[in-house]
Short mmCIF file of C-alpha atoms and ligand atoms in Angstrom, two decimals:
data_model
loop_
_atom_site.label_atom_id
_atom_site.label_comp_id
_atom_site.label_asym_id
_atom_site.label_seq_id
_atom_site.Cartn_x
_atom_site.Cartn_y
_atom_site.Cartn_z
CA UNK Y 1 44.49 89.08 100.59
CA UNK Y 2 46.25 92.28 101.24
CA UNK Y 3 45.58 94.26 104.63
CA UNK Y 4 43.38 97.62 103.73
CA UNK Y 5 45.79 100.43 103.34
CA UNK Y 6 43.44 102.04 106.07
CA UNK Y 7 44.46 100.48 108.80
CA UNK Y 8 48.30 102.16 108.11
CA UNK Y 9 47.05 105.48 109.80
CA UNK Y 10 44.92 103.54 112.45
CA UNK Y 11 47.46 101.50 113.86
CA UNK Y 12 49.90 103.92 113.59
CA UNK Y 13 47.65 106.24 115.79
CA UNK Y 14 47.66 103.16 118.28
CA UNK Y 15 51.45 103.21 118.71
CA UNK Y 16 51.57 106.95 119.03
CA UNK Y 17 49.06 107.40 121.51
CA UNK Y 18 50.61 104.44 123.40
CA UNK Y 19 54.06 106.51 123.16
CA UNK Y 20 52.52 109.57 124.23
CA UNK Y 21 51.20 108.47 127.12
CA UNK Y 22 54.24 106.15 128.49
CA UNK Y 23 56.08 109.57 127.34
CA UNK Y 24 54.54 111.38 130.45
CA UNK Y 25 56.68 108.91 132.54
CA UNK Y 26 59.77 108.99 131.01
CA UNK Y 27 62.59 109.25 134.16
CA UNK Y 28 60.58 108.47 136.98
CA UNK Y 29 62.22 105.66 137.02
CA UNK Y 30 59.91 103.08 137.26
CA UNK Y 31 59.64 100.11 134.79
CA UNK Y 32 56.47 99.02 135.43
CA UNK Y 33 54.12 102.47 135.25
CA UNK Y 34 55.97 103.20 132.06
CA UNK Y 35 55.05 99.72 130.57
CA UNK Y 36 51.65 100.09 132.30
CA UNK Y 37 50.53 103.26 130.91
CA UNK Y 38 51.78 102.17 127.39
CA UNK Y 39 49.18 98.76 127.91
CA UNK Y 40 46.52 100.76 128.92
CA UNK Y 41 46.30 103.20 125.97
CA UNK Y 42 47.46 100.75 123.62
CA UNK Y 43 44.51 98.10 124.48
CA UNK Y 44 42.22 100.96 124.21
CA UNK Y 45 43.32 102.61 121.17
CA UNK Y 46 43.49 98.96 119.45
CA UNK Y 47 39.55 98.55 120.71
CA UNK Y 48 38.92 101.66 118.59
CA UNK Y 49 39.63 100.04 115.11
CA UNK Y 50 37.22 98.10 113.49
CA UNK Y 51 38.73 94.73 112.80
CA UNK Y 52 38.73 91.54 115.09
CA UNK Y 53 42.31 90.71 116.69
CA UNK Y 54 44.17 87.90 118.42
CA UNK Y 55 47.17 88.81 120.26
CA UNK Y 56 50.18 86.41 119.47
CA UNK Y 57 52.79 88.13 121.13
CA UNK Y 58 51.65 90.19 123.95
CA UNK Y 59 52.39 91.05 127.47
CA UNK Y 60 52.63 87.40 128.69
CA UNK Y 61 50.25 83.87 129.38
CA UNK Y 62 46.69 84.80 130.35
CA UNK Y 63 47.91 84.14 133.52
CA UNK Y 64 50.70 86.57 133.80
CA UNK Y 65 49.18 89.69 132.43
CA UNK Y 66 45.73 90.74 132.71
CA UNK Y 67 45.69 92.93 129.49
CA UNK Y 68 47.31 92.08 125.73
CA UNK Y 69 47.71 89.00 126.83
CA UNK Y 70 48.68 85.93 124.42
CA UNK Y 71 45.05 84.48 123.03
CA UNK Y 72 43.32 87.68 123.90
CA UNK Y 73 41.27 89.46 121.61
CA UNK Y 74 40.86 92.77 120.50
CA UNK Y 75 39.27 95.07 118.02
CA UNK Y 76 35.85 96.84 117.68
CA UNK Y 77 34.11 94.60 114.97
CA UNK Y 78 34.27 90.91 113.51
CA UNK Y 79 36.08 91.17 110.75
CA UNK Y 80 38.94 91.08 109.21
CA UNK Y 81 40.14 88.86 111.38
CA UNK Y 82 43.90 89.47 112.11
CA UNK Y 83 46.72 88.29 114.37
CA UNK Y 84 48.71 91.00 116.31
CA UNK Y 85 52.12 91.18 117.58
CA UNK Y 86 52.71 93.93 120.26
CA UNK Y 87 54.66 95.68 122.61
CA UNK Y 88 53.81 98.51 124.29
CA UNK Y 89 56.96 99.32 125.78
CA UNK Y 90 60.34 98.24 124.34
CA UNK Y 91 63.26 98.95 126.26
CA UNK Y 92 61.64 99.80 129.90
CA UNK Y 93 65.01 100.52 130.88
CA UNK Y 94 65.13 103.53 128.60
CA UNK Y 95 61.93 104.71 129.76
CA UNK Y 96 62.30 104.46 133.03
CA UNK Y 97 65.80 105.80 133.11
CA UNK Y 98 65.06 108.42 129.76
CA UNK Y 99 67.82 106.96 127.55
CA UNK Y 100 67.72 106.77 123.99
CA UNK Y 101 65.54 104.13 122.04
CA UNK Y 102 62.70 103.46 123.61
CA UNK Y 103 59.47 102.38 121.36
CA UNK Y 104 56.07 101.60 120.88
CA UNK Y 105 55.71 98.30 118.63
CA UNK Y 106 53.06 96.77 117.00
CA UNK Y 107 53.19 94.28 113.90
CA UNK Y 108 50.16 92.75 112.20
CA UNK Y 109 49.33 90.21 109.48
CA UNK Y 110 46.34 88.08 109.03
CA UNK Y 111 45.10 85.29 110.94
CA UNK Y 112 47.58 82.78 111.00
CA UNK Y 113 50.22 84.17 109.45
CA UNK Y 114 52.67 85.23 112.62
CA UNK Y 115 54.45 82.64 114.68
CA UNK Y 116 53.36 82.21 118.03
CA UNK Y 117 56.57 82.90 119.55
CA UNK Y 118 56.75 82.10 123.30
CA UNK Y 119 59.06 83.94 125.90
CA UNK Y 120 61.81 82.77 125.94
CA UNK Y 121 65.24 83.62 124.70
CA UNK Y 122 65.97 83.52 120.80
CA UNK Y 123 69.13 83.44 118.76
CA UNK Y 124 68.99 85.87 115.68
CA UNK Y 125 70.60 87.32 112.32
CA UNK Y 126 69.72 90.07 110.34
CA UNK Y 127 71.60 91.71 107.52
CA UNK Y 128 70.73 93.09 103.82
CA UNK Y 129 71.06 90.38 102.39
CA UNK Y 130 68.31 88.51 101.53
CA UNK Y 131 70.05 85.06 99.51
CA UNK Y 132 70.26 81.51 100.84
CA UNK Y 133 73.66 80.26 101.78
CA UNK Y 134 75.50 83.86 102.28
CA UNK Y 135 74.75 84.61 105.49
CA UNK Y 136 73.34 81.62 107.75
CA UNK Y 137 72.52 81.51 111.68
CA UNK Y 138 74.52 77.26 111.33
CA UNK Y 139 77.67 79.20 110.17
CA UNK Y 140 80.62 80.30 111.78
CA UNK Y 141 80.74 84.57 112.51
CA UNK Y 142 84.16 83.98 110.58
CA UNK Y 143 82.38 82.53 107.89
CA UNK Y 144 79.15 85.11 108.13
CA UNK Y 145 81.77 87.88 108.23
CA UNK Y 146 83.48 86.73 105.15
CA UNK Y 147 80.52 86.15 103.23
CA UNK Y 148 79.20 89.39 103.76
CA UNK Y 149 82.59 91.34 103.51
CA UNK Y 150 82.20 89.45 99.93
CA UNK Y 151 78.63 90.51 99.07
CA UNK Y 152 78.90 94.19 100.31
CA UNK Y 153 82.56 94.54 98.50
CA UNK Y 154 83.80 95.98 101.96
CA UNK Y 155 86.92 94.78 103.98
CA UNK Y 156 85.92 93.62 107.41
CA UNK Y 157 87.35 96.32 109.35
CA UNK Y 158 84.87 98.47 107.37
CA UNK Y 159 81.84 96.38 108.52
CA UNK Y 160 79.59 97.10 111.49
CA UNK Y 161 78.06 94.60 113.50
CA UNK Y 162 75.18 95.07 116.06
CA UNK Y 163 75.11 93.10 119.58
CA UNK Y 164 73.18 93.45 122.95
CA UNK Y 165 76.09 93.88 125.56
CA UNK Y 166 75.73 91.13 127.20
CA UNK Y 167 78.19 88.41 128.86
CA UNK Y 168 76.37 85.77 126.66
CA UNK Y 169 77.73 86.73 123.54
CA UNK Y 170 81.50 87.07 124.72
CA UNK Y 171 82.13 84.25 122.03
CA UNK Y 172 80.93 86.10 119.19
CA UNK Y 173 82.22 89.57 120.33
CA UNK Y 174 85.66 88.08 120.87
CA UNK Y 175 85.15 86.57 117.02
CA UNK Y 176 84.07 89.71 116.04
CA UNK Y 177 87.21 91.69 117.67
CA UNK Y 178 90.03 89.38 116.19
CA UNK Y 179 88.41 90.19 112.33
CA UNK Y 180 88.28 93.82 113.65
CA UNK Y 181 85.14 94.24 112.86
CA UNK Y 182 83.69 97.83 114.04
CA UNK Y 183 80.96 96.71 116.93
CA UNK Y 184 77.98 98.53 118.01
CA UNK Y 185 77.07 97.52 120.99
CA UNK Y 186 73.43 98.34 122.31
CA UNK Y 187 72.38 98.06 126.15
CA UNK Y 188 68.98 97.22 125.44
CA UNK Y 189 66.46 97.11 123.31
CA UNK Y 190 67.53 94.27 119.87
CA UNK Y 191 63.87 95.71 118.14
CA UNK Y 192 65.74 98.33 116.95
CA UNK Y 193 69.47 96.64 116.73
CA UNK Y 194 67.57 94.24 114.42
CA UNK Y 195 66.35 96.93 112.08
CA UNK Y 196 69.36 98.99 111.76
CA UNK Y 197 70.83 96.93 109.07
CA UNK Y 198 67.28 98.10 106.81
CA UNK Y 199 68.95 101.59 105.38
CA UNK Y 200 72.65 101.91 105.45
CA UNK Y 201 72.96 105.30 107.08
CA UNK Y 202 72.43 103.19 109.81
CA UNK Y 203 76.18 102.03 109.45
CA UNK Y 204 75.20 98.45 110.85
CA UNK Y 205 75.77 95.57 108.54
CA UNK Y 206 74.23 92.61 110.38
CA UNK Y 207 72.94 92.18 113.62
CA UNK Y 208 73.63 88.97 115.91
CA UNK Y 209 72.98 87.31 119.31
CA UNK Y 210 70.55 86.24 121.35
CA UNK Y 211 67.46 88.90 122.76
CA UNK Y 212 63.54 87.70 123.33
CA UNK Y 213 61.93 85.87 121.12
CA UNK Y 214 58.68 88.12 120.67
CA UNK Y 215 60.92 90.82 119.90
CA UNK Y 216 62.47 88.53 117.23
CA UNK Y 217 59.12 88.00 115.72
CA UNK Y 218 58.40 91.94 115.60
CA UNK Y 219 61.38 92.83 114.10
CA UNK Y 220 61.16 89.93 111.73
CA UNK Y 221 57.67 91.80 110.32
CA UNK Y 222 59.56 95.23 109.49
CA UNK Y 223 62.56 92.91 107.98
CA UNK Y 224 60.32 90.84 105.76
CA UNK Y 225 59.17 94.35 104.23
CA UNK Y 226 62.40 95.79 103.60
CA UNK Y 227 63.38 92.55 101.99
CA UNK Y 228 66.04 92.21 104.49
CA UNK Y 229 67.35 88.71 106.02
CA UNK Y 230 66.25 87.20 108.91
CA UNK Y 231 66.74 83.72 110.70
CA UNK Y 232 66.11 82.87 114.11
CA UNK Y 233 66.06 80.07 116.94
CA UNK Y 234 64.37 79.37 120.22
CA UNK Y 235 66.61 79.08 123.07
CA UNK Y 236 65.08 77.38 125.67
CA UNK Y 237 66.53 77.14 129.22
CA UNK Y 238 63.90 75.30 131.54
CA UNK Y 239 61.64 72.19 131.35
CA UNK Y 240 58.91 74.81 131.96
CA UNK Y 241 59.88 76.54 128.74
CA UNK Y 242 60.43 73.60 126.70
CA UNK Y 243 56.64 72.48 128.17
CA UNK Y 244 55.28 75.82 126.85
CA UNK Y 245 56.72 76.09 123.61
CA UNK Y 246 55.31 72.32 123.39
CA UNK Y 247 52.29 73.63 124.36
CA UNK Y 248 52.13 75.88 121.96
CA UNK Y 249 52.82 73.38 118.95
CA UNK Y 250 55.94 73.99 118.38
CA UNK Y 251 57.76 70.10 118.07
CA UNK Y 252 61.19 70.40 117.30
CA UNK Y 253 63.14 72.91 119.61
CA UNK Y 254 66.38 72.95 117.69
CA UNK Y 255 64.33 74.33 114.69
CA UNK Y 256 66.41 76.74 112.83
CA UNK Y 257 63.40 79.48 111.27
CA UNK Y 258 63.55 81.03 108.10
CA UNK Y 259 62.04 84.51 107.90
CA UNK Y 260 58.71 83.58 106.17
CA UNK Y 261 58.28 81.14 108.47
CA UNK Y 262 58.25 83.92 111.12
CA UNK Y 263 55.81 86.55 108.96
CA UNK Y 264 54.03 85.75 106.02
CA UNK Y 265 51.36 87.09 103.73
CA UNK Y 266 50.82 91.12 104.42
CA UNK Y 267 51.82 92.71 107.15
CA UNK Y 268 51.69 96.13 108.48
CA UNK Y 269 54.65 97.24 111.48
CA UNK Y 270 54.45 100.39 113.40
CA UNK Y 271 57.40 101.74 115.66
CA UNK Y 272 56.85 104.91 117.25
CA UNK Y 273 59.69 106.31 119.33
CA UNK Y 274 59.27 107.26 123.37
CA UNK Y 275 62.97 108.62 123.87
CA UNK Y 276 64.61 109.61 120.68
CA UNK Y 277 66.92 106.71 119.77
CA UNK Y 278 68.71 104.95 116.41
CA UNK Y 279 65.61 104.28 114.62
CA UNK Y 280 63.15 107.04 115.37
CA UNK Y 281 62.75 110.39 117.35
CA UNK Y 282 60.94 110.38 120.77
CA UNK Y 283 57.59 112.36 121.75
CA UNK Y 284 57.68 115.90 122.04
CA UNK Y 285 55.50 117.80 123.53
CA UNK Y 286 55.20 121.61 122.36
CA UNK Y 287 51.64 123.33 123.96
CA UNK Y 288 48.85 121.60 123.21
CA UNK Y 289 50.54 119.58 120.83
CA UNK Y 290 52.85 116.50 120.95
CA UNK Y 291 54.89 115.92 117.77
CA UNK Y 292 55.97 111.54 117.18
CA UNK Y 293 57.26 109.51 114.79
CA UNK Y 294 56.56 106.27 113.61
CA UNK Y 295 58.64 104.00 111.25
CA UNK Y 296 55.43 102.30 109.63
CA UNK Y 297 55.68 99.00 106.92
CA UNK Y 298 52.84 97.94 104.98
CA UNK Y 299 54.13 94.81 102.70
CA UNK Y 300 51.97 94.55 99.91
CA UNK Y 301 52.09 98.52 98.82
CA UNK Y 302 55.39 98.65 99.72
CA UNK Y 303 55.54 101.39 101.94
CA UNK Y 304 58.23 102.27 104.15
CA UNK Y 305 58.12 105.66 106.03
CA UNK Y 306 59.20 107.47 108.80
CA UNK Y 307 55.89 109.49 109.60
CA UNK Y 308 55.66 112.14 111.66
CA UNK Y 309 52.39 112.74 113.18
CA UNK Y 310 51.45 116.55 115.01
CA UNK Y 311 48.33 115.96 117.03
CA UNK Y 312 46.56 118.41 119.45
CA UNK Y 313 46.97 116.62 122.87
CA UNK Y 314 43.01 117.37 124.13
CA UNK Y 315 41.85 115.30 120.67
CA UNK Y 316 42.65 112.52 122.33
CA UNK Y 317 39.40 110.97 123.87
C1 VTB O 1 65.82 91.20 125.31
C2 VTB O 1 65.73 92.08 124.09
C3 VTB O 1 64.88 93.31 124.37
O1 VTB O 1 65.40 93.11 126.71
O2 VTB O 1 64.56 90.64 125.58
C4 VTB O 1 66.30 92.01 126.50
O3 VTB O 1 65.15 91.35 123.03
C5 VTB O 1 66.37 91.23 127.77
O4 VTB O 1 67.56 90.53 127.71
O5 VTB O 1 64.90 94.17 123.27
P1 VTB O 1 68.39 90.20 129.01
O6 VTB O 1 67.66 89.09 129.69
O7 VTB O 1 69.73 89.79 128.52
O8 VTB O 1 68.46 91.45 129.85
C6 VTB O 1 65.35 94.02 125.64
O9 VTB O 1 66.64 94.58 125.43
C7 VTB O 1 64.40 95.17 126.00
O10 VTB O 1 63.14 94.71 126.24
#
């Protein structure tokens, strides 16, 4: 069954209003308001809709987050019943320190159809391409470099290749140096890393390394739309986290995921920006009115839009 195309302009409201209102503390820097305000309105907003929601990727264990957390539901009614990815606040360091690319994110399918990811660390790919054995997360970046130099008919030194800065990947960057491919490196923030290889103005070929798993699983929902590649694996660093992820039915750790083993079914994604960034342009705030925009997917109509939403601040209950 396909998700009602109503629910595009509802949840899109949800991750505008949760924008706006982590918007207000934009600089201040501090982390945790930012995120906090962005919760608040977001659980609220969500509460609005009539539909009956279990959050899969939230905020954290029931016992590390009192609101969105992982199990909890949401929603104003019984049905449909669907499974919810969020988060609130991507890239609290932007936010808190009003750099570019901050977000609002939100990803929905229907029950049981998004991976439980837990919280832990998660190796990922993302390009254009969308064939089996061209690019691969069990091959080489020489290999995955060549492929796709192949399949895009550009040289390597023409290709772009997304990374968090981070002294984890010093393999990889090092790989990526000597086949002089261009690199874009991003501070923070792999949501929107991840989606930059959707539209090529972007100038970012494929995407690689290793960011948070529930971001993985968010960006994974817009990818799946844009018929974009995806493949991912959990990277788990302590007993605890191997314990979890048990926990949470998941049996072999190694597991290398395909994309529609991430997302499947219909799915509707929602990324509104906080601080203007790669992806989408931040709040603004002229009188009475604050201006967003959202990049929004719905699968199954295939829509795929930038929206801009003007909205008189003192509608908002
Ligand atoms: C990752 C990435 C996020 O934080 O979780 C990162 O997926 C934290 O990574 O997009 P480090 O532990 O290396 O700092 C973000 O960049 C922002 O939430």
């Amino acid at each position: 069954m396909a998700l009602d195309k109503k629910f595009i302009d509802q949840f899109v409201n949800v991750t505008a209003y949760a924008s706006l209102a982590s918007s207000y503390l934009v600089g201040k820097k501090d982390k945790i308001a930012a995120d906090k305000a962005a919760v608040d309105v977001m659980r609220s907003e969500l509460n609005k809709i009539n539909f009956k929601g279990k959050i899969v990727i939230g905020e954290g264990e029931l016992d590390e987050a009192p609101m969105l957390y992982i199990g909890e539901t949401v929603g104003g009614g019984k049905v449909p019943e669907l499974d919810i990815a969020v988060d609130p606040l991507e890239g609290t360091n932007f936010a808190a320190n009003n750099l570019p690319g901050a977000l609002s994110v939100i990803a929905i399918t229907e029950k049981n159809n998004l991976f439980h990811a837990p919280e832990t660390y998660m190796e990922k790919i993302s390009s254009r391409v969308n064939e089996n054995g061209v690019i691969d997360l069990d091959f080489t970046v020489k290999k995955n470099i060549s492929n796709l130099s192949d399949y895009l008919n550009k040289n390597p030194e023409n290709l772009t290749a997304c990374i968090l800065d981070r002294p984890r990947h010093k393999k990889i960057i090092d790989e990526l140096e000597k086949l002089k491919v261009k690199i874009k490196f991003i501070t923070d923030g792999d949501v929107s890393g991840a989606l930059l290889v959707t539209d090529e103005k972007y100038n970012v070929d494929i995407f690689l390394g290793i960011g948070g798993g529930p971001e993985g699983v968010l960006a994974a929902t817009a990818l799946d739309s844009f018929n974009c590649g995806f493949q991912a694996r959990f990277l788990f660093e302590t007993n605890e986290e191997k314990f979890r992820a048990k926990k949470m039915g998941i049996k072999d750790l190694n597991k290398k995921y395909e994309l529609n083993e991430i997302v499947s079914g219909d799915s509707i994604f929602c990324a509104t920006g906080i601080t203007s960034g790669d992806l989408v342009t931040g709040i603004k705030i002229e009188g009475n009115k604050f201006i967003s925009e959202t990049l929004v997917t719905h699968k199954s109509s295939n829509y795929k839009k930038k929206l801009k939403l003007i909205k008189n601040i003192n509608d908002i209950e």
